[in-house]
GROMACS .gro file of C-alpha atoms in nm:
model
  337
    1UNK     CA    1   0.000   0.000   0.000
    2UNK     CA    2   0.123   0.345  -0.114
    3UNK     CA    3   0.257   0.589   0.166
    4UNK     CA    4   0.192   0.858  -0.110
    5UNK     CA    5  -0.099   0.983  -0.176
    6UNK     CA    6  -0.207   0.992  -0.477
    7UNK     CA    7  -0.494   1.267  -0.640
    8UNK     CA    8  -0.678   1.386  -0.946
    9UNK     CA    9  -0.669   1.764  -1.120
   10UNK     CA   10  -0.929   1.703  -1.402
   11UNK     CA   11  -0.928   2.009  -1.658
   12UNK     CA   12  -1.217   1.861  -1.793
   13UNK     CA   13  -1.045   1.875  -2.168
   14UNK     CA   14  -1.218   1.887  -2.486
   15UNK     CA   15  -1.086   1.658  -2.751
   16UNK     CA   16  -1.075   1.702  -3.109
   17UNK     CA   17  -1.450   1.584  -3.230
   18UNK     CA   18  -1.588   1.591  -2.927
   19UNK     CA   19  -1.810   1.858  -2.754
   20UNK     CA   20  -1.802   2.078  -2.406
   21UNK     CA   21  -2.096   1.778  -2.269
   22UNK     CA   22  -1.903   1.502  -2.375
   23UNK     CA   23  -1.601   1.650  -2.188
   24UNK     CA   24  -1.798   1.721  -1.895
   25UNK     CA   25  -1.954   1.378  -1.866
   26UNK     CA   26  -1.643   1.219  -1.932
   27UNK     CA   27  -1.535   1.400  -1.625
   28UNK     CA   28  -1.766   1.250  -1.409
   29UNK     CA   29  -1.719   0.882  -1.559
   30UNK     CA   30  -1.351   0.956  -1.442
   31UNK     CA   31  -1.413   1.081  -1.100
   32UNK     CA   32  -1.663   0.745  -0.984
   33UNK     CA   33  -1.322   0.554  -1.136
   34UNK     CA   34  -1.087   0.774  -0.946
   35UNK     CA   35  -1.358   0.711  -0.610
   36UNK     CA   36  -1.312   0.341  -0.679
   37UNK     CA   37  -0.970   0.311  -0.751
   38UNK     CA   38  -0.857   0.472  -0.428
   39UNK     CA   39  -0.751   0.781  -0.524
   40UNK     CA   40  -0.723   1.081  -0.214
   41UNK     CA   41  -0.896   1.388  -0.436
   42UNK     CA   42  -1.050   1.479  -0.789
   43UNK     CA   43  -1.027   1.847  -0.819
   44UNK     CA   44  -1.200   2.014  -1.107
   45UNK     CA   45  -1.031   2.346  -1.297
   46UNK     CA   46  -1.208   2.682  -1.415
   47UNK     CA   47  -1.160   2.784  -1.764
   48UNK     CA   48  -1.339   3.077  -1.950
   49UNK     CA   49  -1.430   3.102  -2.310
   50UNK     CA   50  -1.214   2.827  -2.409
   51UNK     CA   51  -1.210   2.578  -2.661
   52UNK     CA   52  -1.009   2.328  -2.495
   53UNK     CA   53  -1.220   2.305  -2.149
   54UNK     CA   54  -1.501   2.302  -2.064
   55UNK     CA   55  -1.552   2.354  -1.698
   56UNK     CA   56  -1.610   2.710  -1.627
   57UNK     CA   57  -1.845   2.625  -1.315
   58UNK     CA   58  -1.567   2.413  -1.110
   59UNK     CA   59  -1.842   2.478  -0.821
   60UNK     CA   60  -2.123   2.314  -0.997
   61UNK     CA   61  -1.897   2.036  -1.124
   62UNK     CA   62  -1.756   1.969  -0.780
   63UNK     CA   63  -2.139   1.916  -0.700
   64UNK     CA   64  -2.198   1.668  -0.907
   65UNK     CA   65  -1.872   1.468  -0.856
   66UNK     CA   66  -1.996   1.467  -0.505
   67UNK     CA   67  -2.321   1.321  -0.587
   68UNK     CA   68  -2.164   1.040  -0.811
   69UNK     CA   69  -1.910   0.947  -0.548
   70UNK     CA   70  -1.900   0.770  -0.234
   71UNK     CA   71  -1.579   0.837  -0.068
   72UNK     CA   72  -1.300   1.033  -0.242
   73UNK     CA   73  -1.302   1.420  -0.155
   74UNK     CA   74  -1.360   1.665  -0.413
   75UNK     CA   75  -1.273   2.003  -0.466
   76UNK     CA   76  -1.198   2.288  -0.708
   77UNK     CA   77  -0.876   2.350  -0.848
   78UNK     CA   78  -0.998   2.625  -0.812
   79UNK     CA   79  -1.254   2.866  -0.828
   80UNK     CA   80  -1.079   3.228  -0.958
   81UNK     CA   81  -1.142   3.430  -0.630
   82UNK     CA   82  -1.122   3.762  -0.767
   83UNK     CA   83  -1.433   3.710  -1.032
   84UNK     CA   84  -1.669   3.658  -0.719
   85UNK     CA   85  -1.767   3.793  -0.376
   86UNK     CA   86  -1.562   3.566  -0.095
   87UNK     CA   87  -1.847   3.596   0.090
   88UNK     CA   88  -2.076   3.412  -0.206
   89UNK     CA   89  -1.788   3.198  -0.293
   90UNK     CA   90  -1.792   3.053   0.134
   91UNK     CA   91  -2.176   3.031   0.121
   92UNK     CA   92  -2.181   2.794  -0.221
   93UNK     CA   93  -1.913   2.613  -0.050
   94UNK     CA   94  -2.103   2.635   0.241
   95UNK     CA   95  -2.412   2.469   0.103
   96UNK     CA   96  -2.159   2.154  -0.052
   97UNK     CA   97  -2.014   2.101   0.274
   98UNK     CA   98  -2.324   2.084   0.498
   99UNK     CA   99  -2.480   1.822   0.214
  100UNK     CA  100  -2.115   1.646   0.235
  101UNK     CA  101  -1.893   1.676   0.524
  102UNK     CA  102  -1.564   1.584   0.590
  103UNK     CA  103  -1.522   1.538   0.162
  104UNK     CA  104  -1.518   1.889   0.040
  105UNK     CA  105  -1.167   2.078  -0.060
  106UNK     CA  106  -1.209   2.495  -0.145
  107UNK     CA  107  -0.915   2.540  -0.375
  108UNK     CA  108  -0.872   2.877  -0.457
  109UNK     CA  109  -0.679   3.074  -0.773
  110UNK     CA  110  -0.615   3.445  -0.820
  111UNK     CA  111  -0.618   3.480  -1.180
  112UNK     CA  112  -0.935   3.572  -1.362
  113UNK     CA  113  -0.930   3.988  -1.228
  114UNK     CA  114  -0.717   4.231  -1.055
  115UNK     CA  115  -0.483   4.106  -0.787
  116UNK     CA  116  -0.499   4.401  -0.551
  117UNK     CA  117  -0.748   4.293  -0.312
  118UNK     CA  118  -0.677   3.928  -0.337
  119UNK     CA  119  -0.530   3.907   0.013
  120UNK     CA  120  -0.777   4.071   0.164
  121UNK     CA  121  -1.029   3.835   0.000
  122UNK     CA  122  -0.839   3.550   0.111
  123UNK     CA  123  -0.847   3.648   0.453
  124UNK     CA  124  -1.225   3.697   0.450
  125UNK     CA  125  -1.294   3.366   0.237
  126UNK     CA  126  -1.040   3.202   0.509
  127UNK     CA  127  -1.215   3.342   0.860
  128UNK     CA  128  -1.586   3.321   0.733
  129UNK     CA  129  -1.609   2.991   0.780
  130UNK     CA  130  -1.411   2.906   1.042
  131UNK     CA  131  -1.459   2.835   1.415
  132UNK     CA  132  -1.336   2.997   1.673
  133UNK     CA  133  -1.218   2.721   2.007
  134UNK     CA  134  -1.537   2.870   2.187
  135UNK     CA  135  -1.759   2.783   1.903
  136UNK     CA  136  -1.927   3.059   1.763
  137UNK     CA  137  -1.878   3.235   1.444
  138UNK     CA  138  -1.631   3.526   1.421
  139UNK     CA  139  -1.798   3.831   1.282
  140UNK     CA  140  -1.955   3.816   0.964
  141UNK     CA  141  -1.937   3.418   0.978
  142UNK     CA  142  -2.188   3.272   0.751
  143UNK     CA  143  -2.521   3.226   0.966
  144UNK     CA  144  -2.571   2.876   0.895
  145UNK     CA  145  -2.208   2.735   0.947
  146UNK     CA  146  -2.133   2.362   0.812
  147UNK     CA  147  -2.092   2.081   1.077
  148UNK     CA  148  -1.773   2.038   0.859
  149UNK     CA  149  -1.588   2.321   0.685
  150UNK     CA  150  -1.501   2.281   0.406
  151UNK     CA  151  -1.072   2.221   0.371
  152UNK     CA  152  -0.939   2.594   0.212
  153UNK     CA  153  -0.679   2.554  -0.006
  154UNK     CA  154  -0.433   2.814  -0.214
  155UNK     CA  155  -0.304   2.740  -0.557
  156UNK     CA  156  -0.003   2.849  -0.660
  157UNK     CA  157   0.335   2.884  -0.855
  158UNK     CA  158   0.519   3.088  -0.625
  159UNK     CA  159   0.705   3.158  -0.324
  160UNK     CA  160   0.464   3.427  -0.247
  161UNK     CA  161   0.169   3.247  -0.247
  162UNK     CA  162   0.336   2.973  -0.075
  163UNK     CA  163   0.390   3.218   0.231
  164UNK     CA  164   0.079   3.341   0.198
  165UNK     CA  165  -0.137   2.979   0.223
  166UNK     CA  166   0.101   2.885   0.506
  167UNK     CA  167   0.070   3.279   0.685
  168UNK     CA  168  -0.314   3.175   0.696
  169UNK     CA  169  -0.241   2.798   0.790
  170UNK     CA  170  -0.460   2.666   0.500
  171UNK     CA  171  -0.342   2.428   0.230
  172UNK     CA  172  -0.124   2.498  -0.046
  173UNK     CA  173  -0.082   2.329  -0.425
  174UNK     CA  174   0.178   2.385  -0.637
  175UNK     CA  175   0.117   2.374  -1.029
  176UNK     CA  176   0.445   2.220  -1.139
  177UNK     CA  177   0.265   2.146  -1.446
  178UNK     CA  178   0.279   2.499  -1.511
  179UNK     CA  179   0.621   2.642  -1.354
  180UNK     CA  180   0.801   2.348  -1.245
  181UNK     CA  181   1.159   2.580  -1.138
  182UNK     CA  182   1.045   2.664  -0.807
  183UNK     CA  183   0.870   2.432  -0.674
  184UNK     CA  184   1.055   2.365  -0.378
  185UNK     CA  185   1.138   2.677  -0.283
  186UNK     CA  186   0.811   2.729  -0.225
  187UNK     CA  187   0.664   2.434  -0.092
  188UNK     CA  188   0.971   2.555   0.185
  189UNK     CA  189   0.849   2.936   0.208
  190UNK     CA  190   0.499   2.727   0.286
  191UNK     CA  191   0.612   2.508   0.523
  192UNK     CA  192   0.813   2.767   0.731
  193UNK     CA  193   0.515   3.041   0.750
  194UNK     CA  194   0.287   2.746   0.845
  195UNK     CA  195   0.514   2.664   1.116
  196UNK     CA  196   0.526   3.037   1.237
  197UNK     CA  197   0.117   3.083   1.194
  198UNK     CA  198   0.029   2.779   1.367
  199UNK     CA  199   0.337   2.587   1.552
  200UNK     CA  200   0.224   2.309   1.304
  201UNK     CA  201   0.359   2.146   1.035
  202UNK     CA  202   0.009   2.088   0.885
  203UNK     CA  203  -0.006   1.907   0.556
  204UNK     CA  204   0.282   1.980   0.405
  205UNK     CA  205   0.165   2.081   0.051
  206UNK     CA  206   0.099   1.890  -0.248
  207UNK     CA  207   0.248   1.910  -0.588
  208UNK     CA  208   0.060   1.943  -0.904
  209UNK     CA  209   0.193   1.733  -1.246
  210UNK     CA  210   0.093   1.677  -1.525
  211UNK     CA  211   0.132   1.270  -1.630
  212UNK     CA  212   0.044   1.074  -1.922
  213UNK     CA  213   0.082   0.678  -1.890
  214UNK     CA  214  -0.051   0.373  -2.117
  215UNK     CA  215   0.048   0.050  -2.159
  216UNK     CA  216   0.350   0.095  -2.353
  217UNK     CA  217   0.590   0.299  -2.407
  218UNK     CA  218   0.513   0.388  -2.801
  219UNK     CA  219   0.125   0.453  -2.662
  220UNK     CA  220   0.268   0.726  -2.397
  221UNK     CA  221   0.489   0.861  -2.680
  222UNK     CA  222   0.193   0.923  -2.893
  223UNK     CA  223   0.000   1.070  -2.592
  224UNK     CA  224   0.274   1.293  -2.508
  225UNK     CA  225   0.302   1.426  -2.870
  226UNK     CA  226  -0.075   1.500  -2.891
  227UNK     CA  227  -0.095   1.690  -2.548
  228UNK     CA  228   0.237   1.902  -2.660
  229UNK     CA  229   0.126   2.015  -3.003
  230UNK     CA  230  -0.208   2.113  -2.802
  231UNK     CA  231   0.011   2.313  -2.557
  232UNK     CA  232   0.251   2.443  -2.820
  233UNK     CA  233  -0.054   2.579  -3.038
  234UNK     CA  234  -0.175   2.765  -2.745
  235UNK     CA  235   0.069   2.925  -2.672
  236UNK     CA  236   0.092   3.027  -2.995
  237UNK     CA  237  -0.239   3.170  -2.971
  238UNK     CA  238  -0.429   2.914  -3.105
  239UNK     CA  239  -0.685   2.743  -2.852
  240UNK     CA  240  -0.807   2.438  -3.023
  241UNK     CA  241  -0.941   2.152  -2.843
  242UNK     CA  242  -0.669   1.852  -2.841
  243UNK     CA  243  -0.577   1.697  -3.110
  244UNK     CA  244  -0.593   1.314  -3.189
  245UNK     CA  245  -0.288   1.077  -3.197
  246UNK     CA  246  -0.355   1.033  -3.551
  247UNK     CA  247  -0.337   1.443  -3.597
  248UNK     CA  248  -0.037   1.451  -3.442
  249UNK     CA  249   0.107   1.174  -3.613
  250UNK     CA  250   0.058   1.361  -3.958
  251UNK     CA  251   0.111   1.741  -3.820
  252UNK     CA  252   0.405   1.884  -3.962
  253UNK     CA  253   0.539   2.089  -3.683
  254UNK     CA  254   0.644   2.441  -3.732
  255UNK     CA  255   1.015   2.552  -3.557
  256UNK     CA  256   0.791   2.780  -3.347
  257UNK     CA  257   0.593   2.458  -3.230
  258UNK     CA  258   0.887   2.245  -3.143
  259UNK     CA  259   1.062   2.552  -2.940
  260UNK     CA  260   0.749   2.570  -2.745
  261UNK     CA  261   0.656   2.180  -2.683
  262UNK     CA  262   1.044   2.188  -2.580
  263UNK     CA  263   0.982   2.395  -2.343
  264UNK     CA  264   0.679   2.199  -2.210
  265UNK     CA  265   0.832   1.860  -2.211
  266UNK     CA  266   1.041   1.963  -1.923
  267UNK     CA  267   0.736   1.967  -1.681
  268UNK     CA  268   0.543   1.609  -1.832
  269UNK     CA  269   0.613   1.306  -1.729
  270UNK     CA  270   0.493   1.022  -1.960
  271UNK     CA  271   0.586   0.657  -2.004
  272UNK     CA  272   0.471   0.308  -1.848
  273UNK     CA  273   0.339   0.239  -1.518
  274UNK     CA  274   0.722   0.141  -1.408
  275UNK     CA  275   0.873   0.419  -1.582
  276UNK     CA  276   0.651   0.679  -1.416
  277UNK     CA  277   0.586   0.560  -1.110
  278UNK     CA  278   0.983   0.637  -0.975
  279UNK     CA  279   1.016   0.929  -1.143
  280UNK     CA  280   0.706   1.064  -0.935
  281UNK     CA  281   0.862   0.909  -0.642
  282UNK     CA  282   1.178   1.107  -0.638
  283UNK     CA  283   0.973   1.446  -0.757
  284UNK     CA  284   0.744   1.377  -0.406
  285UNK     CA  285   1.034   1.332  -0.206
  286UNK     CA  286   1.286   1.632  -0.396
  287UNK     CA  287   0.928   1.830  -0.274
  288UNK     CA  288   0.933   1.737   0.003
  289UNK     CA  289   0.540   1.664   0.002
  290UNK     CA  290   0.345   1.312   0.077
  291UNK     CA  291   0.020   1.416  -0.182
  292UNK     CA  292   0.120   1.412  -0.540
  293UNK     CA  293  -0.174   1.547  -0.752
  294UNK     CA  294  -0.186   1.429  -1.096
  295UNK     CA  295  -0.353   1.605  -1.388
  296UNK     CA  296  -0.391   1.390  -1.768
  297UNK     CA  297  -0.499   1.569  -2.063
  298UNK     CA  298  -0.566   1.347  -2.370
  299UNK     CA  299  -0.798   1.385  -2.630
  300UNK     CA  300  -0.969   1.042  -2.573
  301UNK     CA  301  -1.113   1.012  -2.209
  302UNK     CA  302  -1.025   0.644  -2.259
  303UNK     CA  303  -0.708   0.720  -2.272
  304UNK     CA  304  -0.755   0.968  -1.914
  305UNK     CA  305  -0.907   0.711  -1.783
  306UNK     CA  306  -0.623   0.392  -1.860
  307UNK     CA  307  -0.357   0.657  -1.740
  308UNK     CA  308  -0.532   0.655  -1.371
  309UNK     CA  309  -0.625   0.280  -1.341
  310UNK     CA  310  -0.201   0.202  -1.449
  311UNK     CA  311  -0.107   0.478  -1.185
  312UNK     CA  312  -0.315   0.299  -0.938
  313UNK     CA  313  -0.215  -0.020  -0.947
  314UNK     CA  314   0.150   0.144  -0.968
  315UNK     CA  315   0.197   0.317  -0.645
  316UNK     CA  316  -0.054  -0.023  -0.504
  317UNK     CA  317  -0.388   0.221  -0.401
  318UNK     CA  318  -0.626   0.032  -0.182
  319UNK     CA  319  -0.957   0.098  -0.417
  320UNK     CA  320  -1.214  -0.120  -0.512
  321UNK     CA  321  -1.060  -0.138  -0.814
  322UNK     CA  322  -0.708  -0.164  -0.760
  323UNK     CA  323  -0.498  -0.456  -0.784
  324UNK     CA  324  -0.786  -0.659  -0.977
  325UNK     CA  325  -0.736  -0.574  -1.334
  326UNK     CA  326  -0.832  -0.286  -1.506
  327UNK     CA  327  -1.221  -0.033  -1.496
  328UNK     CA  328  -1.264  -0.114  -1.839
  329UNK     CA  329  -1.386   0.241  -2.007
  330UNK     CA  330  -1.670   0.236  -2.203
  331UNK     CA  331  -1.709   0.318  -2.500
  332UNK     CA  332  -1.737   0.710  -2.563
  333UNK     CA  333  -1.996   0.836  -2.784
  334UNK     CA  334  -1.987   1.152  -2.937
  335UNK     CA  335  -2.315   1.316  -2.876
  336UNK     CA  336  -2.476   1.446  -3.263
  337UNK     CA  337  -2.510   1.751  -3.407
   0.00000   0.00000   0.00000
């Protein structure tokens, strides 16, 4: 059994042919496998006006995943405080944590507005919901406070807002998928102001990376390619849902391209089951952190899905499902019209 835990960042990606519902559904297909394999979390991302996810209500997602799970916790990764009044943002989460308590994660971002005010709005979202040792609300606590908070949590990809999730004593994920250099440094920075806030050592952080395995190594190689060209186009400016192995077999790729999915190769890790597993391993313990969060993005949700049941049995979860062959997927239909 795996001293790591092991979670889920679903995106909620839309593939090449398929639509925003598909990509939704197929989100919630992976979430009861994630439930049953043993996995710790399933997150769910917010993404505006884009044509390569589709969840732009993590909230309402998160909702659902609850209702179509029995045990894994489930969270946003994360809601974009400074689009919303904290105080709206702690009621909705509010209302998921009173219906199921002790399983819901608040992960908050701070991109989607101006910055300014985000610590202040941090500070509000943190204390609204809390209790103080005597019990009752602090001022301007929600009036109908959850028998079970629900768990805050900062995202991040720097030192700064690794001080500033351990400064409030709440939780704090890294997104190495997105800025893998300093990662430790600031897992540190959180670990250190967590120390001085609370005399605690509290969770410890978890690191965010993005992972593609199949059942061979050619299969992962084609995965990879796919999810890179996706990434390289959009940086490029062009935000396309992702592309097929078969597109990405015939693409011919610009220079511009191939600088970019350079780039982006540094922070995926892709192979078999015993290729990946060690290599995730060492990048826990390098962090420092005992929750590894894994996020897949592949333009068949078959493929999503085969990439969690491998990782599963790899680091020996204690699911349902693990250990006893494969979930099989099945089959994904593209909705008409």
């Amino acid at each position: 059994m795996s001293t790591l835990r092991i979670s889920v960042l679903d995106q909620s990606p839309i593939g090449e042919g398929h639509s925003g519902a598909d990509a939704l559904r197929a989100s919630l297909d992976l979430a009861r496998r994630a439930d049953l394999l043993g996995f710790e979390r399933f997150w769910v991302a917010e993404h505006h006006r884009s044509a390569g996810f589709a969840g732009s209500a993590p909230e309402v997602l998160a909702g659902a995943v609850l209702a179509a799970t029995g045990r894994i916790r489930v969270g946003t990764g994360g809601v974009l405080l400074p689009r919303y009044p904290a105080l709206k943002v702690a009621e909705v989460f509010g209302v998921l944590s009173s219906l199921y308590p002790g399983r819901v994660d608040m992960g908050i971002g701070r991109a989607g507005g101006p910055a300014g005010d985000f610590p202040a709005r941090l500070r509000e979202l943190s204390s609204v919901l809390r209790l103080p040792s005597g019990g009752e609300p602090y001022p301007g606590a929600l009036s109908a406070v959850p028998p079970v908070p629900p768990e805050l949590w900062l995202l991040g990809a720097s030192e700064g807002s690794g001080a500033a999730a351990g400064e409030l004593g709440v939780g704090f994920a890294f997104a190495h998928f997105l800025v893998p250099g300093p990662s430790t440094r600031a897992l540190e920075a959180y670990r250190a102001a967590h120390a001085a806030a609370t005399g605690g050592a509290g969770h410890g952080g978890l690191l965010a990376v993005r992972v593609v395995v199949a059942d061979t190594r050619e299969r992962a190689d084609e995965l990879a390619a796919s999810l890179l060209l996706w990434r390289a186009r959009k940086d490029l400016g062009d935000d396309s849902p992702l592309p097929s192995v078969e597109t990405a077999r015939r693409h011919r790729w610009t220079g511009l391209e191939a600088e970019r999915a350079a780039h982006h190769r540094r922070s995926l890790i892709h192979g078999t089951a015993e290729e990946v597993v060690p290599r995730l391993r060492a990048l826990a313990e390098a962090n420092g952190v005992r929750e590894l969060m894994v996020n897949t993005l592949a333009q068949d949700p078959a493929d999503r899905v085969r990439t969690h049941e491998l990782l599963a049995e790899g680091f020996g979860l204690s699911g349902t499902a693990a250990g006893g062959g494969p979930v099989t997927a099945e089959p994904f239909a593209v909705a008409a019209g």
